[in-house]
Coordinates of C-alpha atoms in Angstrom, one line a residue:
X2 CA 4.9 -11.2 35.6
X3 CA 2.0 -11.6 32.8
X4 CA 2.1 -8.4 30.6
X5 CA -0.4 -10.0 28.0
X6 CA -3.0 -12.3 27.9
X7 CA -3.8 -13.7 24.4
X8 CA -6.9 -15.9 24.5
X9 CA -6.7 -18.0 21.2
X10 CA -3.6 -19.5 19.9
X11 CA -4.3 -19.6 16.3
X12 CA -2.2 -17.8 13.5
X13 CA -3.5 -14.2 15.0
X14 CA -2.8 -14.7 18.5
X15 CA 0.5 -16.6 18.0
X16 CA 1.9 -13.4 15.3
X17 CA 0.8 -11.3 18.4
X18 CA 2.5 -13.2 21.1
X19 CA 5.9 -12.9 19.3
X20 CA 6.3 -9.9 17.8
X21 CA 5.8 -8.8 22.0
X22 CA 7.9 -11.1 22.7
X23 CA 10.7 -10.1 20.3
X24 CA 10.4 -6.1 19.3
X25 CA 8.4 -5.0 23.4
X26 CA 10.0 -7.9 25.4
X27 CA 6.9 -8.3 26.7
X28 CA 5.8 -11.5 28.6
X29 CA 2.2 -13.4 27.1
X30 CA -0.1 -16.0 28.1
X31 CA -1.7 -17.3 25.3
X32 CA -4.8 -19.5 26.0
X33 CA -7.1 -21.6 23.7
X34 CA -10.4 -23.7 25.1
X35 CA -9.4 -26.5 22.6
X36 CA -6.5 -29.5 23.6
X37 CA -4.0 -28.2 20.3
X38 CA -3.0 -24.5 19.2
X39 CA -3.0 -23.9 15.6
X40 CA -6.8 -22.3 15.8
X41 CA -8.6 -22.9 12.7
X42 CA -5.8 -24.1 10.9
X43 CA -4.5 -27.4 12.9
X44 CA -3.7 -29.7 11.6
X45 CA -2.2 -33.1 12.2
X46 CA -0.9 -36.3 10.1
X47 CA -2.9 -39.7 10.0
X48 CA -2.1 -43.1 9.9
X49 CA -1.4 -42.7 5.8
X50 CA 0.5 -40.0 6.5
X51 CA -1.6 -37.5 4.7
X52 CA -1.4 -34.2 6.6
X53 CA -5.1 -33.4 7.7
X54 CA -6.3 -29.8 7.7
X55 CA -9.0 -30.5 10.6
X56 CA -11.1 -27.4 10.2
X57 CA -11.1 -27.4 7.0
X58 CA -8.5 -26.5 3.8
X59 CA -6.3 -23.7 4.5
X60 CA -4.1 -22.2 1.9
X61 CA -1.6 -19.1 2.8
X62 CA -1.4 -16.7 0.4
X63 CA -0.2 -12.9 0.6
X64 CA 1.4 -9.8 -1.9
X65 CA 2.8 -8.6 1.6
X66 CA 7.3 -9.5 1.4
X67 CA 7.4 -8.9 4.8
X68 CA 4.7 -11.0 5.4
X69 CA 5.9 -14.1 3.7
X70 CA 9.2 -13.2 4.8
X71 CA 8.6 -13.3 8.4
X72 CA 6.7 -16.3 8.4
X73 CA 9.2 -18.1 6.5
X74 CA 11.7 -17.8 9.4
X75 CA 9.4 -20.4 11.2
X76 CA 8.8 -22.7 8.2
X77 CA 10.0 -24.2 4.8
X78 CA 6.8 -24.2 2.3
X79 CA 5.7 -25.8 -0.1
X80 CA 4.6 -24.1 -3.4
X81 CA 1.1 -25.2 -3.6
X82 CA -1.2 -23.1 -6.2
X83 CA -4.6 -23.3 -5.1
X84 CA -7.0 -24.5 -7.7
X85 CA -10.7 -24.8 -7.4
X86 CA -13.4 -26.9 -9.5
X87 CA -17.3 -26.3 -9.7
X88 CA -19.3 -29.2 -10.4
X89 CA -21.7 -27.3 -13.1
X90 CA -23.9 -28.9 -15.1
X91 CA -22.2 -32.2 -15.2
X92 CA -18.6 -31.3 -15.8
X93 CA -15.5 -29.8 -13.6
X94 CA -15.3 -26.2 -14.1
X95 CA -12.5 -24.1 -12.9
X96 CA -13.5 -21.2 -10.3
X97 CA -13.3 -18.2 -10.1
X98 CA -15.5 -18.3 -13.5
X99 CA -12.4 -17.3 -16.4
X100 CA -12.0 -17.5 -20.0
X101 CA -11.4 -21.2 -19.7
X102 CA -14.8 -21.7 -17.7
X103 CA -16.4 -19.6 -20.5
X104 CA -14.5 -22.2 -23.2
X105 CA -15.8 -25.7 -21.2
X106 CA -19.3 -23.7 -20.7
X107 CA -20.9 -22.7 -23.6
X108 CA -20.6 -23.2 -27.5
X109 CA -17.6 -22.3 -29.0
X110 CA -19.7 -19.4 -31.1
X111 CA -21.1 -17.9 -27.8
X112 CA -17.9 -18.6 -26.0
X113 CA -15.8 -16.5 -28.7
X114 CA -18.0 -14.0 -28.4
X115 CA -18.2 -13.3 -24.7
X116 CA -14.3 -13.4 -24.7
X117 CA -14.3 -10.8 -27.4
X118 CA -16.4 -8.7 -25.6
X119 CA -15.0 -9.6 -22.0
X120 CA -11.4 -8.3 -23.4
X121 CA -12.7 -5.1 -25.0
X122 CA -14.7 -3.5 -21.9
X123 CA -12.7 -4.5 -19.1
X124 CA -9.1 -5.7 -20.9
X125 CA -7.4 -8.9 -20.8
X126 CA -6.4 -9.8 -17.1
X127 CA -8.6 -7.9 -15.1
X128 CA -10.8 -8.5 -11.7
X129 CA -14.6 -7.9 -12.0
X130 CA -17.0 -8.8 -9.8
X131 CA -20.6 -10.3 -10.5
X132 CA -22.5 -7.4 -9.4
X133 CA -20.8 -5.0 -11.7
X134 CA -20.7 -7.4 -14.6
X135 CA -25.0 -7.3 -14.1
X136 CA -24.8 -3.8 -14.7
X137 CA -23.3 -3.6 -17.9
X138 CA -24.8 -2.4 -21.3
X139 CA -24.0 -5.2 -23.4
X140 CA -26.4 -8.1 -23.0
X141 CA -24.1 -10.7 -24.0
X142 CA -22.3 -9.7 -21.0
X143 CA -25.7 -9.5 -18.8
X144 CA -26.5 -12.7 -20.3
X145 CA -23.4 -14.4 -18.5
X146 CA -23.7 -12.5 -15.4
X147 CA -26.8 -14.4 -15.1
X148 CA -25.5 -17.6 -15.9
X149 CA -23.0 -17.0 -13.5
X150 CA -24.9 -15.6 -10.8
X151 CA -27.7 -19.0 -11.1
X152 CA -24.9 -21.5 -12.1
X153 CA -22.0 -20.6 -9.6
X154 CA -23.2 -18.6 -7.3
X155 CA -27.0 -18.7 -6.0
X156 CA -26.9 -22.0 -5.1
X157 CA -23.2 -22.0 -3.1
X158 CA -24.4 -18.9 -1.4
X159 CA -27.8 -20.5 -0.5
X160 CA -25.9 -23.5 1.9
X161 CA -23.5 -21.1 3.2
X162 CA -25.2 -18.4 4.0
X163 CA -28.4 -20.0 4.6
X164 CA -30.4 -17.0 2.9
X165 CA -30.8 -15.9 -0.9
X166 CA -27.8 -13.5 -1.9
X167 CA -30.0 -10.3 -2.3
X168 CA -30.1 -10.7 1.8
X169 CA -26.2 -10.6 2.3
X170 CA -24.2 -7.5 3.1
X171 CA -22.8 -6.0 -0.7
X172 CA -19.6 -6.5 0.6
X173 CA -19.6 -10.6 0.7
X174 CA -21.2 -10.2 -2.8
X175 CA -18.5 -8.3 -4.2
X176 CA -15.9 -10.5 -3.0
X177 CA -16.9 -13.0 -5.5
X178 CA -14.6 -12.3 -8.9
X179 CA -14.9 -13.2 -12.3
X180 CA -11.2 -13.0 -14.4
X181 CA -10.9 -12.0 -18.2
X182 CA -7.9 -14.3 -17.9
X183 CA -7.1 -18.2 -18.8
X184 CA -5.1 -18.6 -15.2
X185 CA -7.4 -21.0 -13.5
X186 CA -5.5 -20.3 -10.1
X187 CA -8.3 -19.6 -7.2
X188 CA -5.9 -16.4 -5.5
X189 CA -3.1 -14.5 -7.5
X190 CA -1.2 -13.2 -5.2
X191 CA 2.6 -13.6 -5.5
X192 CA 3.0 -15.7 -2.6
X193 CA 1.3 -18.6 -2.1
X194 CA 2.2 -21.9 -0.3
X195 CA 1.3 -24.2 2.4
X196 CA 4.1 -24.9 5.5
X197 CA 6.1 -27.6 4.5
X198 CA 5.3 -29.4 7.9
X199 CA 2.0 -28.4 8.7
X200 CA 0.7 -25.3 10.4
X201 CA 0.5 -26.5 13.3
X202 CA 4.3 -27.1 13.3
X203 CA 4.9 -23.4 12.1
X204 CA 2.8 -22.4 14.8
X205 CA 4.4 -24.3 17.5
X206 CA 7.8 -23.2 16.0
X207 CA 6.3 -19.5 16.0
X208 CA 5.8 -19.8 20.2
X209 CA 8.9 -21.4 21.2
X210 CA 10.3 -18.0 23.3
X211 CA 10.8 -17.6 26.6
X212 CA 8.6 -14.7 27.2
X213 CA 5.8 -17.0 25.8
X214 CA 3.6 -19.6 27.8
X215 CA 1.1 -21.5 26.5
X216 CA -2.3 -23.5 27.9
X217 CA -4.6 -25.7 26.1
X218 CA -7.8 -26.6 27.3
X219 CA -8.1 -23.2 29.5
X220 CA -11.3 -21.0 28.1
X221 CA -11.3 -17.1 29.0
X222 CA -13.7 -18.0 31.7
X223 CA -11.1 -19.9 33.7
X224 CA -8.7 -17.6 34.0
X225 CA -10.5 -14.1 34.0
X226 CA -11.0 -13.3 37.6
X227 CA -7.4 -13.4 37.7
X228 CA -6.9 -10.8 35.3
X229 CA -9.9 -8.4 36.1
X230 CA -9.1 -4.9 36.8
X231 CA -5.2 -5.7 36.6
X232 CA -3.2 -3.6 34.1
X233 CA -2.7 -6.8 31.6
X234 CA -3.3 -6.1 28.1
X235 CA -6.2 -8.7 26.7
X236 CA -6.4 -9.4 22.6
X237 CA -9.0 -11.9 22.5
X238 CA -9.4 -13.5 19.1
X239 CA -13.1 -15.3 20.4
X240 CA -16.7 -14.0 19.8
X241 CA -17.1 -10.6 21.6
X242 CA -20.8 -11.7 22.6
X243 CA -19.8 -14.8 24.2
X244 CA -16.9 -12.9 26.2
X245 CA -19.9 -11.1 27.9
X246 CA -22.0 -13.7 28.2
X247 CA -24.4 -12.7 25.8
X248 CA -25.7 -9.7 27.8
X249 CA -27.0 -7.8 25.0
X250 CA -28.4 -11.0 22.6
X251 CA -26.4 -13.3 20.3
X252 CA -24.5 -12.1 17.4
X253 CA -25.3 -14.3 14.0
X254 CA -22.6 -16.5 12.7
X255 CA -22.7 -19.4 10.3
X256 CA -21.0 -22.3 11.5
X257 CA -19.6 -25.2 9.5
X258 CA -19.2 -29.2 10.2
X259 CA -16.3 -31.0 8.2
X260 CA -17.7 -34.9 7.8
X261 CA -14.0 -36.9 7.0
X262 CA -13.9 -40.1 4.7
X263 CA -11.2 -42.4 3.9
X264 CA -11.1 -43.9 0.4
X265 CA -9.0 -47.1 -0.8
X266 CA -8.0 -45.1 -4.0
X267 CA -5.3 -43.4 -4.7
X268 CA -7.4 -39.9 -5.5
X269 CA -11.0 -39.0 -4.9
X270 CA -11.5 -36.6 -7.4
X271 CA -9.3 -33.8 -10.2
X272 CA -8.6 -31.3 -7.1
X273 CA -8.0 -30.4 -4.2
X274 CA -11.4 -28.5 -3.6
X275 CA -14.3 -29.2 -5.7
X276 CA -17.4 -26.8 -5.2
X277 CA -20.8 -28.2 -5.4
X278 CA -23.0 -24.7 -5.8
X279 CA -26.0 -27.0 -7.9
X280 CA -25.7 -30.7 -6.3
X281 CA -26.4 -32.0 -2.6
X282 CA -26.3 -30.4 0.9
X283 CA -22.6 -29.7 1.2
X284 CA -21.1 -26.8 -0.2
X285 CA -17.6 -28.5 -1.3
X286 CA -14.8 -31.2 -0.8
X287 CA -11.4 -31.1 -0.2
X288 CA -8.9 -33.8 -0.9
X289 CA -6.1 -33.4 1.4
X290 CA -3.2 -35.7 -0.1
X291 CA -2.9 -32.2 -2.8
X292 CA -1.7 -29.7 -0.5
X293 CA 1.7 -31.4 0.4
X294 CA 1.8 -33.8 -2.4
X295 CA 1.5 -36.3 0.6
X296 CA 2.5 -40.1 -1.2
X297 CA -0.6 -42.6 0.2
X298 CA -2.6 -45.4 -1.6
X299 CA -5.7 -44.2 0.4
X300 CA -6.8 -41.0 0.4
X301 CA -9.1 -38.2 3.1
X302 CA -11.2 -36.0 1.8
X303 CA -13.9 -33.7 3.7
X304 CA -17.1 -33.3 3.1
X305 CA -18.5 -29.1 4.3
X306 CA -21.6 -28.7 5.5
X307 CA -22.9 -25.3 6.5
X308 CA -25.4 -24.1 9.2
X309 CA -26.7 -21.6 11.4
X310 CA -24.7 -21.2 14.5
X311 CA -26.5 -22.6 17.8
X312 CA -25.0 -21.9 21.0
X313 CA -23.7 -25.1 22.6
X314 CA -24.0 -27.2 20.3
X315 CA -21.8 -26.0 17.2
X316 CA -18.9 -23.4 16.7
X317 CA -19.4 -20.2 14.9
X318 CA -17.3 -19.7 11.9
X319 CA -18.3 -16.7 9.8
X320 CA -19.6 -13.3 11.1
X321 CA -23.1 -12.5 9.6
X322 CA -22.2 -9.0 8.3
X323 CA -25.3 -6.6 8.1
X324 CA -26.2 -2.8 9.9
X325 CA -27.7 -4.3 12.8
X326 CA -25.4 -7.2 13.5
X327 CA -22.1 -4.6 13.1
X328 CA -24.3 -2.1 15.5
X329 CA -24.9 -5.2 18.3
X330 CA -21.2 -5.5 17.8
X331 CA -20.3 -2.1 18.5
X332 CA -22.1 -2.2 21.6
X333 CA -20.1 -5.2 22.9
X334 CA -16.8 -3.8 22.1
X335 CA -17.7 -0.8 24.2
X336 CA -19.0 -2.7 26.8
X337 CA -15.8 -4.7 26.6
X338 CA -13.5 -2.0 26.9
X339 CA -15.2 -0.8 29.7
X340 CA -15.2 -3.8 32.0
X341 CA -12.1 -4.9 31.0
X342 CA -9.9 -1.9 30.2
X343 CA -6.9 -2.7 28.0
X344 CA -8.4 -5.2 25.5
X345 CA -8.0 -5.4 21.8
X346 CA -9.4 -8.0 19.5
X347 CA -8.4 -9.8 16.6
X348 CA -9.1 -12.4 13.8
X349 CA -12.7 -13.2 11.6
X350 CA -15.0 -13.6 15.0
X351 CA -13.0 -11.2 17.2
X352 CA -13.9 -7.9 14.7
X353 CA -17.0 -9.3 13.3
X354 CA -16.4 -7.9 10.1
X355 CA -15.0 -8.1 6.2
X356 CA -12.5 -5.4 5.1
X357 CA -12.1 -3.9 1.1
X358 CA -8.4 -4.3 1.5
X359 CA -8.3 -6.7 -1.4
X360 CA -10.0 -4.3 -3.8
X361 CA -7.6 -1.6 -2.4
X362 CA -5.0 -3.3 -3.0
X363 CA -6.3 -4.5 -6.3
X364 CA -6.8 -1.2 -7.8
X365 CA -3.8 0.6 -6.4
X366 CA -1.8 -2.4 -8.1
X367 CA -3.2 -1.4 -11.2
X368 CA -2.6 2.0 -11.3
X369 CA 1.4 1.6 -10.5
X370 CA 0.9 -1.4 -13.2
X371 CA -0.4 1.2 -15.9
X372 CA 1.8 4.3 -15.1
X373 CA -1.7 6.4 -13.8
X374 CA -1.0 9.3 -11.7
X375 CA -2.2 8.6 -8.3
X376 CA -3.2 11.4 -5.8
X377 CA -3.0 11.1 -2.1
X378 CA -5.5 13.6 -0.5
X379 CA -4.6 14.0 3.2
X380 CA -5.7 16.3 6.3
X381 CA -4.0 19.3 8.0
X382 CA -3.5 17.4 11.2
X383 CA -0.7 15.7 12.3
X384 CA -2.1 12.4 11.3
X385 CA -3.3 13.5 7.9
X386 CA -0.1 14.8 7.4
X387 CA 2.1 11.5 8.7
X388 CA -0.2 8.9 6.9
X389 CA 0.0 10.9 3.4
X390 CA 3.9 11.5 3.8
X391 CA 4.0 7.7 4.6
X392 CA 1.7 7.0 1.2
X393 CA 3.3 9.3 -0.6
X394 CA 6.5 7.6 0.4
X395 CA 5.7 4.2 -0.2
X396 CA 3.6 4.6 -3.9
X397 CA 7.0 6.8 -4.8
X398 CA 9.1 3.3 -3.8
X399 CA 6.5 1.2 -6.1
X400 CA 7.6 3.4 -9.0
X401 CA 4.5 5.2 -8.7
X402 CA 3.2 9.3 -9.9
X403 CA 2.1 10.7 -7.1
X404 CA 0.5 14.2 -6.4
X405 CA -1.2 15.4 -3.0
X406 CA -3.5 17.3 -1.2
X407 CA -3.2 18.4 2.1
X408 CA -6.6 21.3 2.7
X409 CA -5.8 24.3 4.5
X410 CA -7.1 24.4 7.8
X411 CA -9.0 28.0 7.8
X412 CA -9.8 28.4 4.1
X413 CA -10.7 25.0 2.7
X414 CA -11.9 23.3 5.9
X415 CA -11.9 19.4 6.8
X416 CA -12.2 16.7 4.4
X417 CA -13.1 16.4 0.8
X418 CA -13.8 19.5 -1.8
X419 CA -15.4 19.6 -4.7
X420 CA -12.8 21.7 -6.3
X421 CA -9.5 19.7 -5.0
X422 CA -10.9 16.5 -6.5
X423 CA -11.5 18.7 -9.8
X424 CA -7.9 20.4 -9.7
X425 CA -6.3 16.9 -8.8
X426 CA -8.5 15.7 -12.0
X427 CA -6.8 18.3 -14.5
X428 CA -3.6 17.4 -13.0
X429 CA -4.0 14.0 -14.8
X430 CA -4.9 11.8 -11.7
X431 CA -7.1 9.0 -12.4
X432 CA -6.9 7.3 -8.9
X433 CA -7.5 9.2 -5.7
X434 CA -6.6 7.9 -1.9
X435 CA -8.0 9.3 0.9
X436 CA -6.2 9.0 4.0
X437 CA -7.8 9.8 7.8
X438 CA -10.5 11.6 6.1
X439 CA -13.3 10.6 2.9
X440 CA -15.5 8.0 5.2
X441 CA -18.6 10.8 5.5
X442 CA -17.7 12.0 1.7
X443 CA -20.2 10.1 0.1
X444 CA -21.2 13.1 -2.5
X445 CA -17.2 14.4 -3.0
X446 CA -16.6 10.6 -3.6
X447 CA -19.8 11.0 -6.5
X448 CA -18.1 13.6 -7.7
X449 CA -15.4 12.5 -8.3
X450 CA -16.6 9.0 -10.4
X451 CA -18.0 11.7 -12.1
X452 CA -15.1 13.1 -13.6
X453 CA -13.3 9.5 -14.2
X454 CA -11.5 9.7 -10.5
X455 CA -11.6 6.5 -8.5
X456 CA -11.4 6.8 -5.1
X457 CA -10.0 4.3 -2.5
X458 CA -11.0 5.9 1.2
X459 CA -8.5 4.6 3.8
X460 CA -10.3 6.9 7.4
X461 CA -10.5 6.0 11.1
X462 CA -13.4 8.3 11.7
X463 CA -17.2 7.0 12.0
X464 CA -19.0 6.2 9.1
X465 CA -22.5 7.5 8.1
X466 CA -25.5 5.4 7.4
X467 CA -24.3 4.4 3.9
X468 CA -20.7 4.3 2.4
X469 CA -19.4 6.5 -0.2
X470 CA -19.7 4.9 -3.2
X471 CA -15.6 4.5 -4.0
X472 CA -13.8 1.5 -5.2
X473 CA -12.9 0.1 -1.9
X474 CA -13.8 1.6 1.9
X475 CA -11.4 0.4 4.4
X476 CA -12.2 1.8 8.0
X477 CA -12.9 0.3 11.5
X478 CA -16.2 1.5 11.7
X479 CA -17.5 0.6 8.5
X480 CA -20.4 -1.7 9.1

C-alpha cells in the first residue's frame, strides 16, 4: 500500500522519495506530468554527444558535507567551477562584478582607486551586495554602485523580471553580490560539480528502491480522486494555485523559453554562460559542451528568453515574491491543507518563496572565520531550549565562542530584551542568533545594530508587516 504520494520527480521529490524509503521504510509514488524525471534539471545527450541541460544550465553547488556526501553515493562528479561572463560595453566581463571586473572596466587610475577603497571598508574577500554598496559614504564607492547597478544589473533584471528593480521584493535584490576578491568563480561554496553522467542518471540511480514507483506522463489531476480523504501523505513540488484550480486567482510567476542552436564550431563563445544585461531580448547563453568537458566538433548552446507566465501556454518558472502574492499563497496552502489533509510542499514553485539562508550562512561563516564571539539567544520553552542546545552544539564543533541566552519565563518574558542584547554586547559578542523567537523583534533587532550586534533571526512564528532589520531573516512565514 501507497504511504506517500510525491507529485514531481525532480531533485526535491526524488531526495524525498528515498530518504522514506531508506530511514521510514515507507512506500512512495512519485508522479511527474512530463514523459522523463529529472524535473528542471533533465537532461539528456545528443547526437554529438554533448550532454544537454534541457531546461536550462544547472550547476550543483553546496557548503553542506552531508549534502554532497549523500548525493555522491548516487553519482561520480565532475569538478566543474562555474564561471559567468557579462557582455558589457563591448568586452567579456566576469560576474559577479570583482576586482578583476573593476581591472577590465575602468582606467587603471580609477580602477586602483576603487580597489583601494573596496579593501579598506569592507576587507579583501568579502560579500556585499548592491544595495548596501549605494549607501555608502564614499562616493567613489557610490559612483560604482551606480555603474554596477545600470551596467549589470538594470537591464538583466528588466527581461527577467519584466519590471524595473525598484518593483522587486528587497530580497531578490539583495541576492545579487559584488566580491572585493580576484576569484572570478560565479558560487564559492566548497562543493561544486556537475554528475558525471548527467542528472538525470543520478536521479534515476537516486529512485532505483523497491519501496519506490515511478509514472511519467500522470499529472496530479489523474490520480487525485484516488487519494482524496485517504491517510496518504502528499508533498507536491507543483504550483499551489494550480493544485486548486485557481479558486482564489493566479499567483505571478516568470516563465522562461530555452531557444537551442547547433553550431559547426568547435566553441560558440569564452564560457559556459555569457550574460547579456545591455544587448538583445535574451537574458544569457549557455554553451553546453563546458559542463562535462563533452569532446564534439559542433557545439549547442541556448539562447534564454524570459516572460510573464500565461496559463496554458508556458510553464512558470520563478515565484513573483511580493506582500500580496506571499498572502494569495498563504491562503492556498490553508486551503490545501484543508481539502487534502496530510500535504506538505516543496521546491522554488511549491513554497513560493526565497529564503536568507545564504546570507546566514555567509555571516555565521565569517564570524567562526574571524574568532567573534557569537551568542545564541533562545526561549524558555522546550523548543527554545532544544534548538539553542542544538546551535550551541554545532557552532562549539565549528571551533566557534559561543555564549547564550535563554529569558526567564516570569521575570524577563518572551522574546527579545533590550538589556540581554546589551549584556550579551559587554560580553564581547559581535554576532547574535535568534532561534524560535526575534521574527516580531524589529526594534530589539535596531537595538542591537545599534550597539555593533548583528543579528541573524532563525523563528517559526508569524511575521509582522515588515521584517526586522537583521542580517538575514529565515522563517516560513516571512513574505
Amino acid at each position: 500500500m501507497v504511504r506517500n504520494v510525491i507529485v514531481g520527480c525532480g531533485i526535491s521529490g526524488a531526495v524525498t522519495a528515498r530518504i522514506l524509503a531508506e530511514q521510514f521504510g515507507e512506500s512512495s509514488l512519485l508522479i511527474d506530468a512530463r514523459p522523463h524525471i529529472g524535473g528542471n534539471c533533465y537532461d539528456f545527450y545528443d547526437h554529438n554527444h554533448i550532454c544537454i541541460h534541457k531546461y536550462g544550465a544547472h550547476i550543483f553547488h553546496t557548503d553542506l558535507r552531508r549534502v554532497w556526501e549523500y548525493l555522491s553515493r548516487f553519482t561520480q562528479w565532475y569538478p566543474y567551477m562555474h564561471k559567468v561572463l557579462g557582455f558589457i560595453d563591448g568586452q567579456f566581463v566576469p560576474i559577479p562584478f570583482n576586482l578583476n571586473s573593476i581591472r577590465m572596466t575602468f582606467p587603471e587610475f580609477l580602477a586602483r582607486r576603487l580597489e583601494e577603497k573596496l579593501v579598506i571598508r569592507f576587507g579583501f574577500g568579502s560579500r556585499i551586495s548592491i544595495q548596501e554598496l549605494r549607501k555608502s559614504e564614499e562616493k567613489d564607492l557610490v559612483f560604482l554602485a551606480n555603474h554596477i547597478y545600470t551596467k549589470v544589473f538594470l537591464g538583466y533584471t528588466q527581461k527577467q523580471w519584466g519590471v524595473t528593480p525598484d518593483k522587486l521584493d528587497p530580497a531578490v535584490l539583495e541576492r545579487v553580490p559584488v566580491y572585493v576578491s580576484r576569484d572570478d568563480r560565479y558560487f564559492r561554496n566548497r562543493w561544486q560539480g556537475i554528475p558525471r553522467h548527467g542528472y538525470t542518471a543520478m536521479i534515476a540511480s537516486m529512485l532505483e528502491h523497491p519501496r519506490i514507483t515511478v509514472k511519467t506522463d500522470t499529472s496530479w489531476n489523474d490520480v487525485k480522486e484516488e487519494f482524496r480523504g485517504s491517510d496518504v501523505r502528499i508533498f507536491y513540488t507543483g504550483p499551489v494555485d494550480e493544485l486548486l484550480d485557481w479558486r482564489f486567482g493566479e499567483l505571478p510567476y516568470r516563465s522562461v523559453r530555452q531557444d537551442f542552436h547547433e553550431f559547426d564550431r568547435e566553441f560558440f563563445q569564452p564560457a559556459a554562460v555569457v550574460n547579456y544585461p545591455e544587448n538583445h531580448d535574451f537574458t544569457r547563453i549557455s554553451e553546453y559542451k563546458y559542463f562535462l568537458a563533452d569532446q564534439a566538433s559542433r557545439t549547442v548552446v541556448s539562447f534564454e528568453y524570459p516572460s510573464a507566465w500565461k496559463r496554458g501556454e508556458n510553464e512558470p518558472a520563478y515565484p513573483v515574491a511580493g506582500e500580496d502574492s506571499h498572502r494569495l499563497h498563504r491562503q492556498y496552502v490553508e486551503a490545501a491543507r484543508e481539502e487534502y489533509g496530510h500535504i506538505h510542499f516543496l521546491g522554488r514553485l511549491g513554497d513560493y518563496r526565497y529564503y536568507d539562508m545564504d546570507k546566514a550562512v555567509a555571516r555565521i561563516q565569517k564570524a567562526i572565520g574571524d574568532g567573534e564571539t557569537i551568542a545564541v539567544f533562545g526561549d524558555y520553552d522546550v523548543d527554545g531550549i532544544t534548538s539553542t542546545v542544538l546551535l550551541m552544539d554545532y557552532l562549539k564543533s565549528c571551533g566557534a565562542k559561543c555564549l547564550r541566552y535563554i529569558p526567564r519565563r516570569i521575570e524577563d518574558g518572551y522574546g527579545l530584551s533590550k538589556p540581554a542584547i546589551q549584556s550579551l554586547r559587554d560580553q564581547g559578542a559581535t554576532l547574535m542568533i535568534t532561534v524560535d523567537c526575534g521574527i516580531t523583534g524589529n526594534e530589539e533587532v535596531d537595538f542591537a545594530g545599534s550597539l555593533g550586534l548583528d543579528v541573524v533571526v532563525t523563528d517559526h512564528h508569524e511575521c509582522k508587516e515588515s521584517l526586522p532589520n537583521a542580517v538575514a531573516v529565515v522563517d516560513p512565514h516571512r513574505p
